[in-house]
Coordinates of C-alpha atoms and ligand atoms in Angstrom, one line a residue:
M1 CA 0.0 0.0 0.0
K2 CA 1.3 3.3 -1.1
K3 CA 2.6 5.4 1.9
F4 CA 0.9 3.2 4.4
T5 CA 4.0 3.2 6.7
S6 CA 3.7 6.9 7.0
G7 CA 0.3 6.3 8.5
I8 CA -3.2 7.5 8.1
C9 CA -4.3 10.8 9.3
M10 CA -5.4 10.2 12.9
F11 CA -6.2 13.8 13.7
L12 CA -8.7 13.5 10.9
L13 CA -10.5 10.7 12.8
F14 CA -10.2 12.3 16.3
G15 CA -11.3 15.6 14.9
I16 CA -14.3 14.2 13.3
A17 CA -15.3 12.0 16.3
A18 CA -17.3 14.9 17.7
F19 CA -19.2 15.3 14.5
A20 CA -19.5 11.6 13.5
Q21 CA -22.9 10.6 12.1
N22 CA -23.2 7.1 13.4
G23 CA -21.7 6.8 16.8
N24 CA -18.0 6.5 16.2
T25 CA -18.0 5.6 12.5
I26 CA -17.5 8.0 9.7
Y27 CA -18.2 8.0 6.0
A28 CA -15.4 8.8 3.8
T29 CA -14.0 8.4 0.3
M30 CA -10.4 7.3 -0.3
D31 CA -8.1 5.9 -3.0
A32 CA -9.7 2.6 -4.1
A33 CA -6.4 0.6 -3.8
D34 CA -5.7 2.0 -0.3
A35 CA -9.2 0.9 0.8
V36 CA -8.6 -2.6 -0.4
S37 CA -5.3 -2.8 1.4
F38 CA -6.9 -1.5 4.6
K39 CA -9.6 -4.0 4.3
A40 CA -7.1 -6.8 4.2
L41 CA -5.4 -5.5 7.3
Y42 CA -8.6 -4.6 9.2
P43 CA -11.4 -6.7 7.9
E44 CA -13.8 -5.6 10.6
G45 CA -12.8 -2.0 10.7
I46 CA -13.6 -0.8 7.2
T47 CA -16.7 -1.4 5.1
I48 CA -16.2 -0.7 1.4
L49 CA -19.6 0.6 0.3
A50 CA -18.8 1.0 -3.3
S51 CA -15.8 1.7 -5.5
N52 CA -14.9 2.7 -9.0
E53 CA -11.5 2.5 -10.7
K54 CA -10.1 5.5 -8.7
Q55 CA -12.0 5.9 -5.4
A56 CA -13.9 3.9 -2.8
A57 CA -16.7 5.1 -0.6
V58 CA -16.1 3.6 2.9
L59 CA -17.4 3.4 6.4
L60 CA -14.6 3.5 8.9
S61 CA -15.1 2.2 12.4
E62 CA -13.6 3.3 15.6
E63 CA -11.7 0.1 15.6
V64 CA -9.8 1.2 12.6
T65 CA -9.0 4.5 14.1
H66 CA -7.5 2.7 17.1
S67 CA -5.8 -0.1 15.1
I68 CA -3.9 2.3 12.9
H69 CA -2.9 4.5 15.8
D70 CA 0.6 3.2 16.0
N71 CA 1.3 3.8 12.3
V72 CA 0.5 7.4 12.5
K73 CA 3.3 9.9 11.7
T74 CA 2.3 13.0 9.9
H75 CA 0.1 12.5 6.9
G76 CA -0.6 9.6 4.6
P77 CA -3.0 8.1 2.2
G78 CA -5.7 10.3 3.7
Y79 CA -9.4 10.2 3.1
I80 CA -12.0 12.8 2.6
F81 CA -14.7 13.1 5.3
R82 CA -18.3 12.7 3.9
A83 CA -21.1 13.9 6.0
S84 CA -23.5 11.0 5.0
E85 CA -23.5 7.7 3.1
A86 CA -25.4 9.5 0.3
L87 CA -22.6 12.1 0.0
A88 CA -19.9 9.4 0.0
M89 CA -21.7 7.5 -2.7
Q90 CA -22.4 10.7 -4.7
A91 CA -18.7 11.5 -4.6
L92 CA -18.0 8.4 -6.7
S93 CA -20.2 9.4 -9.5
R94 CA -19.2 13.0 -10.3
E95 CA -20.8 15.0 -13.0
P96 CA -18.5 16.0 -15.9
R97 CA -16.8 19.3 -15.5
R98 CA -19.2 22.2 -15.0
N99 CA -16.9 25.1 -15.6
P100 CA -17.9 27.9 -18.0
Q101 CA -15.5 27.8 -20.9
I102 CA -13.0 30.6 -20.5
D103 CA -10.2 31.3 -22.9
Y104 CA -7.0 30.9 -21.0
S105 CA -5.1 33.8 -22.6
I106 CA -2.1 35.9 -21.5
T107 CA -2.8 39.5 -22.4
E108 CA -2.1 41.7 -19.4
D109 CA 1.7 41.9 -19.6
V110 CA 2.3 45.4 -18.4
F111 CA -0.2 45.4 -15.6
V112 CA 0.8 42.0 -14.3
N113 CA 4.5 43.0 -14.2
E114 CA 3.7 46.1 -12.3
C115 CA 1.9 44.0 -9.8
L116 CA 4.8 41.5 -9.5
D117 CA 7.1 44.5 -8.7
L118 CA 5.0 45.3 -5.7
V119 CA 5.1 41.8 -4.0
D120 CA 6.9 42.3 -0.7
G121 CA 8.2 39.3 1.3
Q122 CA 8.2 41.3 4.5
N123 CA 4.4 41.3 4.5
I124 CA 4.4 37.5 4.0
E125 CA 6.8 37.0 6.9
D126 CA 4.7 39.3 9.2
D127 CA 1.5 37.4 8.3
I128 CA 3.1 33.9 8.9
L129 CA 4.4 35.0 12.3
E130 CA 1.0 36.5 13.2
L131 CA -0.8 33.3 12.4
E132 CA 1.8 31.2 14.2
A133 CA 1.3 33.3 17.3
Y134 CA -2.2 31.9 17.8
G135 CA -0.4 28.8 19.0
T136 CA -3.0 26.4 17.7
R137 CA -5.6 26.8 15.0
Y138 CA -7.2 23.4 15.4
H139 CA -10.8 23.6 14.2
T140 CA -12.5 23.0 17.6
R141 CA -10.5 25.6 19.4
A142 CA -11.3 29.2 20.1
E143 CA -8.0 30.4 18.6
A144 CA -9.1 28.9 15.2
E145 CA -12.3 30.9 15.1
Q146 CA -10.4 34.0 16.3
A147 CA -7.9 33.6 13.5
V148 CA -10.7 33.6 11.0
L149 CA -12.4 36.6 12.5
D150 CA -9.1 38.5 12.6
Q151 CA -8.4 37.5 9.0
Q152 CA -11.8 39.1 8.1
S153 CA -11.0 42.3 10.0
K154 CA -7.6 42.5 8.3
W155 CA -9.2 42.3 4.9
D156 CA -12.0 44.7 5.8
A157 CA -9.4 47.3 6.9
M158 CA -7.5 46.9 3.6
I159 CA -10.7 47.3 1.6
L160 CA -11.8 50.3 3.6
A161 CA -8.3 51.9 3.2
A162 CA -8.6 51.3 -0.6
G163 CA -12.0 53.0 -0.6
R164 CA -13.5 50.0 -2.5
T165 CA -17.3 49.4 -2.4
D166 CA -17.1 46.5 -4.9
V167 CA -14.9 44.4 -2.7
S168 CA -16.4 42.7 0.4
T169 CA -15.9 39.9 2.9
R170 CA -18.3 37.4 4.4
I171 CA -18.1 34.6 7.0
F172 CA -19.3 31.1 6.0
Y173 CA -20.6 29.0 8.9
H174 CA -20.3 25.3 8.6
V175 CA -22.4 22.2 9.6
N176 CA -19.5 19.8 10.4
T177 CA -17.2 22.1 12.3
P178 CA -17.6 24.9 14.7
M179 CA -14.9 26.8 12.9
P180 CA -16.1 29.3 10.2
S181 CA -14.4 30.1 6.9
V182 CA -14.0 33.6 5.5
I183 CA -14.4 34.7 1.8
L184 CA -13.2 37.9 0.1
T185 CA -15.0 38.9 -3.1
F186 CA -13.9 41.4 -5.8
E187 CA -17.1 41.8 -7.7
G188 CA -16.6 41.3 -11.4
A189 CA -17.4 44.5 -13.3
N190 CA -18.5 42.8 -16.5
S191 CA -19.2 39.2 -15.7
P192 CA -19.9 39.1 -12.0
D193 CA -21.5 35.6 -12.2
E194 CA -18.2 34.0 -13.4
F195 CA -15.8 33.3 -10.6
V196 CA -12.0 32.8 -10.4
I197 CA -11.2 31.4 -7.0
I198 CA -8.0 31.0 -5.0
G199 CA -7.9 29.7 -1.4
G200 CA -6.1 27.8 1.3
H201 CA -6.9 26.5 4.8
I202 CA -6.3 28.6 7.9
D203 CA -6.7 25.8 10.5
S204 CA -3.8 23.7 11.8
T205 CA -3.2 20.4 13.5
A206 CA -0.4 18.6 15.4
W207 CA 0.2 15.1 16.4
P208 CA -0.2 13.6 19.0
S209 CA -2.1 16.6 20.7
N210 CA -3.5 19.8 19.3
N211 CA -2.1 21.9 22.1
N212 CA 0.7 23.3 20.1
A213 CA 0.0 23.4 16.4
P214 CA 1.6 26.6 15.0
G215 CA 1.0 25.5 11.4
A216 CA 3.5 28.0 10.0
D217 CA 4.1 26.2 6.7
D218 CA 0.8 24.2 6.9
N219 CA -0.8 26.6 6.1
A220 CA 0.0 30.1 7.5
S221 CA 2.3 30.3 4.5
G222 CA -0.5 29.8 1.9
I223 CA -2.7 32.3 3.7
A224 CA 0.2 34.8 3.8
S225 CA 0.8 34.4 0.0
L226 CA -2.9 35.0 -0.6
N227 CA -3.0 38.1 1.7
E228 CA -0.1 39.7 -0.2
M229 CA -1.9 39.2 -3.5
V230 CA -5.0 40.9 -2.1
R231 CA -2.8 43.7 -0.9
V232 CA -1.2 44.2 -4.3
L233 CA -4.5 44.1 -6.2
L234 CA -6.0 46.7 -3.8
E235 CA -2.9 48.9 -4.1
K236 CA -3.2 48.8 -7.9
N237 CA -6.9 49.5 -7.6
F238 CA -7.6 46.4 -9.7
V239 CA -11.2 46.0 -11.0
P240 CA -11.7 42.5 -12.5
N241 CA -14.0 41.6 -15.4
R242 CA -14.9 38.3 -13.7
S243 CA -15.5 38.0 -10.0
I244 CA -12.5 37.0 -7.9
E245 CA -12.8 35.2 -4.6
V246 CA -10.1 34.5 -2.0
M247 CA -11.0 31.9 0.6
A248 CA -9.5 31.0 4.0
F249 CA -11.0 27.6 4.8
A250 CA -11.9 26.0 8.1
A251 CA -11.2 22.5 9.1
E252 CA -9.1 21.2 6.2
E253 CA -7.0 19.1 8.5
I254 CA -9.9 16.9 9.6
G255 CA -10.8 16.0 6.0
L256 CA -11.4 19.1 3.9
V257 CA -14.6 19.9 5.8
G258 CA -14.8 23.7 5.2
S259 CA -14.0 23.6 1.5
A260 CA -16.3 20.6 0.9
E261 CA -19.3 22.5 2.3
I262 CA -18.5 25.7 0.3
A263 CA -17.7 23.9 -3.0
Q264 CA -20.9 21.8 -2.5
E265 CA -23.0 24.9 -2.0
Y266 CA -21.5 26.6 -5.1
A267 CA -22.3 23.5 -7.1
N268 CA -25.8 23.2 -5.7
N269 CA -26.4 26.8 -6.6
G270 CA -25.0 26.3 -10.1
V271 CA -22.3 28.9 -9.5
D272 CA -19.9 29.2 -12.5
V273 CA -16.4 28.7 -11.2
A274 CA -14.0 29.2 -14.1
A275 CA -11.1 27.9 -12.1
Y276 CA -9.9 27.0 -8.6
V277 CA -6.3 27.2 -7.4
Q278 CA -5.2 26.0 -3.9
F279 CA -2.3 27.4 -1.9
D280 CA -1.4 24.9 0.9
M281 CA 2.3 25.0 2.0
T282 CA 4.3 27.7 0.1
G283 CA 7.1 28.3 2.6
Y284 CA 9.6 25.4 2.5
N285 CA 12.0 25.2 -0.3
G286 CA 12.8 21.4 -0.3
S287 CA 13.4 20.5 -3.9
S288 CA 15.6 21.7 -6.8
S289 CA 12.8 23.5 -8.6
D290 CA 10.6 26.1 -7.0
I291 CA 6.9 25.5 -7.6
Y292 CA 5.6 21.9 -8.2
I293 CA 2.4 21.5 -10.1
T294 CA 0.5 18.5 -8.8
T295 CA -0.8 16.2 -11.6
D296 CA -3.2 14.0 -9.6
W297 CA -6.0 12.5 -11.7
Y298 CA -8.7 14.8 -10.2
N299 CA -6.8 18.0 -11.1
S300 CA -7.5 19.9 -14.4
N301 CA -4.9 19.4 -17.1
T302 CA -6.1 22.5 -18.8
L303 CA -5.7 24.6 -15.7
N304 CA -2.3 23.0 -14.9
T305 CA -1.1 23.8 -18.5
Y306 CA -2.3 27.4 -18.1
L307 CA -0.3 27.7 -14.8
T308 CA 2.8 26.5 -16.6
Q309 CA 2.2 28.9 -19.5
L310 CA 1.9 31.8 -17.0
M311 CA 5.2 30.8 -15.5
D312 CA 6.9 30.4 -18.9
H313 CA 5.6 33.8 -19.8
Y314 CA 6.2 35.8 -16.5
N315 CA 8.8 33.8 -14.6
S316 CA 11.4 32.8 -17.1
N317 CA 13.5 35.4 -18.9
N318 CA 11.6 38.2 -17.2
T319 CA 13.6 41.4 -17.7
N320 CA 13.4 41.8 -14.0
P321 CA 15.4 38.7 -12.8
A322 CA 13.7 38.9 -9.4
H323 CA 10.6 37.5 -11.0
N324 CA 12.2 34.4 -12.4
F325 CA 11.8 30.9 -10.9
T326 CA 11.5 27.3 -12.0
Y327 CA 8.8 24.7 -11.8
G328 CA 8.4 20.9 -11.8
F329 CA 5.6 18.3 -11.4
T330 CA 4.6 16.1 -8.6
E331 CA 1.6 14.1 -7.2
C332 CA 0.0 13.8 -3.8
G333 CA -1.6 10.5 -4.7
Y334 CA -4.8 11.3 -2.9
G335 CA -7.2 14.2 -2.1
C336 CA -4.6 15.9 0.0
S337 CA -6.0 19.4 0.2
D338 CA -9.0 21.7 -0.5
H339 CA -8.6 21.7 -4.3
A340 CA -10.0 18.1 -4.1
S341 CA -13.3 19.6 -2.8
W342 CA -13.6 21.8 -5.9
A343 CA -12.6 19.0 -8.3
D344 CA -15.1 16.8 -6.5
N345 CA -17.9 19.2 -7.4
G346 CA -16.9 19.2 -11.1
Y347 CA -14.8 22.4 -11.1
D348 CA -11.3 22.8 -12.7
A349 CA -8.9 22.7 -9.9
A350 CA -5.1 22.9 -9.5
F351 CA -2.6 22.8 -6.6
P352 CA 0.8 24.3 -7.1
F353 CA 2.9 22.9 -4.2
E354 CA 6.2 23.9 -2.4
A355 CA 8.2 20.9 -3.3
A356 CA 8.2 17.4 -4.9
F357 CA 6.0 15.3 -2.7
G358 CA 8.3 13.7 -0.1
D359 CA 10.7 16.7 -0.2
D360 CA 8.1 18.9 1.5
N361 CA 8.5 20.3 5.0
P362 CA 9.1 17.4 7.4
N363 CA 7.8 19.3 10.4
I364 CA 4.2 19.8 9.4
H365 CA 1.5 18.6 11.8
S366 CA 3.9 19.1 14.7
S367 CA 4.9 21.7 17.2
G368 CA 8.0 22.2 15.0
D369 CA 6.0 23.7 12.1
V370 CA 7.3 27.2 12.9
Y371 CA 8.5 30.0 10.6
S372 CA 12.1 29.8 12.0
F373 CA 12.4 26.3 10.5
F374 CA 12.4 27.8 6.9
G375 CA 13.1 31.3 8.0
D376 CA 12.5 33.4 4.9
P377 CA 9.6 34.4 2.8
D378 CA 11.2 34.0 -0.6
H379 CA 9.5 30.8 -1.5
S380 CA 6.1 32.1 -0.6
V381 CA 6.8 35.2 -2.6
K382 CA 6.9 33.1 -5.8
F383 CA 3.5 31.7 -5.1
A384 CA 2.1 35.2 -4.5
K385 CA 3.5 36.1 -7.9
L386 CA 2.0 33.0 -9.7
G387 CA -1.3 33.7 -7.9
L388 CA -1.4 37.3 -9.2
E389 CA -0.6 36.2 -12.7
F390 CA -3.4 33.6 -12.5
L391 CA -6.0 36.0 -10.9
I392 CA -5.4 38.9 -13.3
E393 CA -5.1 36.8 -16.5
A394 CA -8.0 34.5 -15.7
A395 CA -10.4 37.2 -14.4
K396 CA -9.1 40.0 -16.7
P397 CA -9.3 43.7 -16.0
Q398 CA -12.6 45.5 -16.3
T399 CA -13.6 46.4 -19.9
L400 CA -14.8 49.9 -20.0
S401 CA -17.2 51.1 -22.6
V402 CA -17.4 54.6 -24.0
N403 CA -20.4 55.1 -21.8
D404 CA -18.1 54.8 -18.8
F405 CA -16.7 58.2 -19.7
S406 CA -18.6 61.4 -20.1
E407 CA -18.2 62.9 -23.6
N408 CA -15.5 65.2 -22.5
A409 CA -13.8 63.2 -19.7
I410 CA -10.7 63.0 -21.9
R411 CA -10.2 65.6 -24.6
V412 CA -7.4 65.6 -27.1
F413 CA -6.5 68.1 -29.8
V414 CA -3.5 68.5 -32.0
K415 CA -1.8 71.8 -32.7
N416 CA 1.7 72.4 -34.2
K417 CA 2.5 68.6 -34.2
T418 CA 1.8 68.5 -30.4
L419 CA -0.9 66.4 -28.9
N420 CA -2.6 68.1 -26.0
Y421 CA -4.8 66.3 -23.6
R422 CA -7.2 67.5 -20.8
L423 CA -8.5 65.0 -18.2
N424 CA -11.3 66.0 -16.0
N425 CA -11.6 64.8 -12.5
T426 CA -13.7 61.7 -13.4
V427 CA -10.5 60.1 -14.9
S428 CA -8.0 61.2 -12.3
N429 CA -6.7 57.7 -12.0
V430 CA -4.9 57.8 -15.4
N431 CA -1.2 57.1 -14.9
E432 CA 0.2 56.6 -18.4
V433 CA -0.3 58.0 -21.9
S434 CA 1.0 56.3 -25.0
V435 CA 0.7 56.9 -28.7
F436 CA 0.5 54.1 -31.2
N437 CA 0.8 54.2 -35.0
V438 CA -1.6 52.3 -37.2
A439 CA 0.7 49.3 -37.2
G440 CA 0.0 49.0 -33.5
Q441 CA 3.5 50.0 -32.5
R442 CA 3.9 52.1 -29.4
I443 CA 5.9 55.1 -30.6
I444 CA 5.9 57.2 -27.4
S445 CA 4.9 56.8 -23.8
E446 CA 4.9 59.0 -20.7
K447 CA 3.8 59.0 -17.1
V448 CA 0.8 61.2 -16.5
N449 CA 1.1 63.5 -13.5
T450 CA -1.1 66.4 -14.3
E451 CA -4.6 66.9 -15.7
N452 CA -3.4 68.8 -18.6
G453 CA -0.4 67.6 -20.6
S454 CA 1.1 67.4 -24.1
L455 CA 3.2 65.1 -26.2
Q456 CA 5.6 66.5 -28.8
L457 CA 5.1 64.5 -32.0
S458 CA 7.0 66.6 -34.6
Q459 CA 9.4 63.7 -35.4
F460 CA 6.5 61.5 -36.7
A461 CA 4.9 61.5 -40.1
Q462 CA 1.5 62.9 -40.9
G463 CA -1.4 60.4 -40.6
F464 CA -3.7 58.5 -38.2
Y465 CA -2.5 57.7 -34.7
I466 CA -4.1 56.3 -31.5
V467 CA -3.6 57.8 -28.1
Q468 CA -4.0 55.5 -25.2
F469 CA -4.6 56.5 -21.6
T470 CA -3.8 53.7 -19.1
L471 CA -5.7 53.7 -15.8
E472 CA -4.1 52.6 -12.6
N473 CA -6.1 49.4 -12.7
G474 CA -4.5 48.4 -16.0
H475 CA -7.4 49.3 -18.2
A476 CA -6.6 51.2 -21.4
F477 CA -8.9 53.8 -22.9
T478 CA -8.1 54.9 -26.5
K479 CA -8.9 57.7 -28.9
K480 CA -8.0 58.1 -32.5
F481 CA -6.4 61.4 -33.8
I482 CA -4.9 62.8 -37.0
L483 CA -1.4 64.3 -36.9
N484 CA -1.1 67.0 -39.6
Ligands
BES501 N1 -0.9 20.5 3.7 C1 -1.3 19.2 3.8 C2 -1.3 18.4 2.5 C3 0.1 17.9 2.1 C4 1.1 17.6 3.0 C5 0.3 17.8 0.8 C6 2.3 17.2 2.5 C7 1.5 17.4 0.3 C8 2.5 17.1 1.2 C9 -2.8 19.1 4.3 O1 -3.0 20.1 5.3 C10 -3.1 17.8 5.0 O2 -2.6 17.6 6.0 N2 -3.8 16.9 4.3 C11 -4.1 15.6 4.8 C12 -5.3 15.0 4.1 C13 -6.6 15.7 4.4 C14 -7.7 15.0 3.6 C15 -6.9 15.7 5.9 C16 -3.0 14.7 4.6 O3 -2.1 14.9 3.7 O4 -2.9 13.7 5.3
ZN502 ZN1 -2.0 19.6 7.1

């Protein structure tokens, strides 16, 4: 049995005991081959309800939870908690992918690079230390709930400071854990019903007791990478075309409980989720490449390919070498984190991970999972950059129409081979002006500092040109003019 010696996830079983449906048994799904091997070892302790070529729906008895006690180390074949037999069975017969078809294009080069420049590892370090300081974020403990409420307050403060009314947060309360999750939403300006989602779990666990589970890498690091992305998007005043959601999940460590309830609700409501990306463990640099794309069967090949294209485009041969890093491929071998909940509900999901499976942080699920063990934020910075590339390119910036500007919001006139422009206060967030020739080549470009400005164009031939004003949020607004 694959990875059996490293044990099955006991905390999962202990954690769920309080919420078990039938006395001390739980329903779950797991790798079909693992289920068969467990059955051979514990014939009484596991009932295989059904299986397909990949997964089995099982009922696990308390006997199993005790019998496997000695084999427990940190994490293992794992299984996903299912709140009822029906849900366990349903998980075996998933609907085909339900994503809206989006074109995975890469078009926002200038804006994305400006965002990458703003990613600051110091913020990530601060956030990891702050989460570590809760001591334990095990899902039944008060500190776990507090960490979620504080996460919401932190986001709310950032949103307020940015003056955004189209960005909001909400708490999601769960059935199978007392710990809530928190969700931040950038409402899409053009396609608000299509969602691009990124998330990670904010709970932690430690073996053998949950009295000291700092969870710095697993998964304060992922949350810190997400926070830095949100900070940059707000600093750049980014308004997406599609809606973006950033999620901090409850109770991942006891079997993906928080994400399962959220993904299930989205699926029940027919929510269009274009793509889901998981950040779980971004801090520990344990392998020769930087980011490892997991290629487990339930992940989306299309989305994985897109992530590699983004890294090929933005993180190799970037003119700013600070943005370059490498990637590889690995497999968990089971539903090892919250992305499995989204895949389970038919959504395209991906999980870029900190190392090749097996080279990851050896201290997770112990009191030793502290920031000082890896000690710098550089690895998590790379995930924040990939996450920004993904969110901006998959959600795209708002598309403005002519109606978004009053007739004279931007006025241009040409005199003596000089282009003069006047911006009124409705477009005060313009930060760059460029002129393009009819071949689409940018022939001149300048920062915009004042409402009235001019560009000297005497070196250019007579003819048609296009002037483009780029707003702080990356959107470009264009007007045609004749140079004579
Ligand atoms: N962050 C881990 C997942 C992980 C650990 C992936 C090491 C790759 C390498 C996650 O928090 C976790 O502990 N998952 C559980 C399974 C889950 C269904 C409870 C595990 O791996 O045992
Ligand atoms: Zn974990």
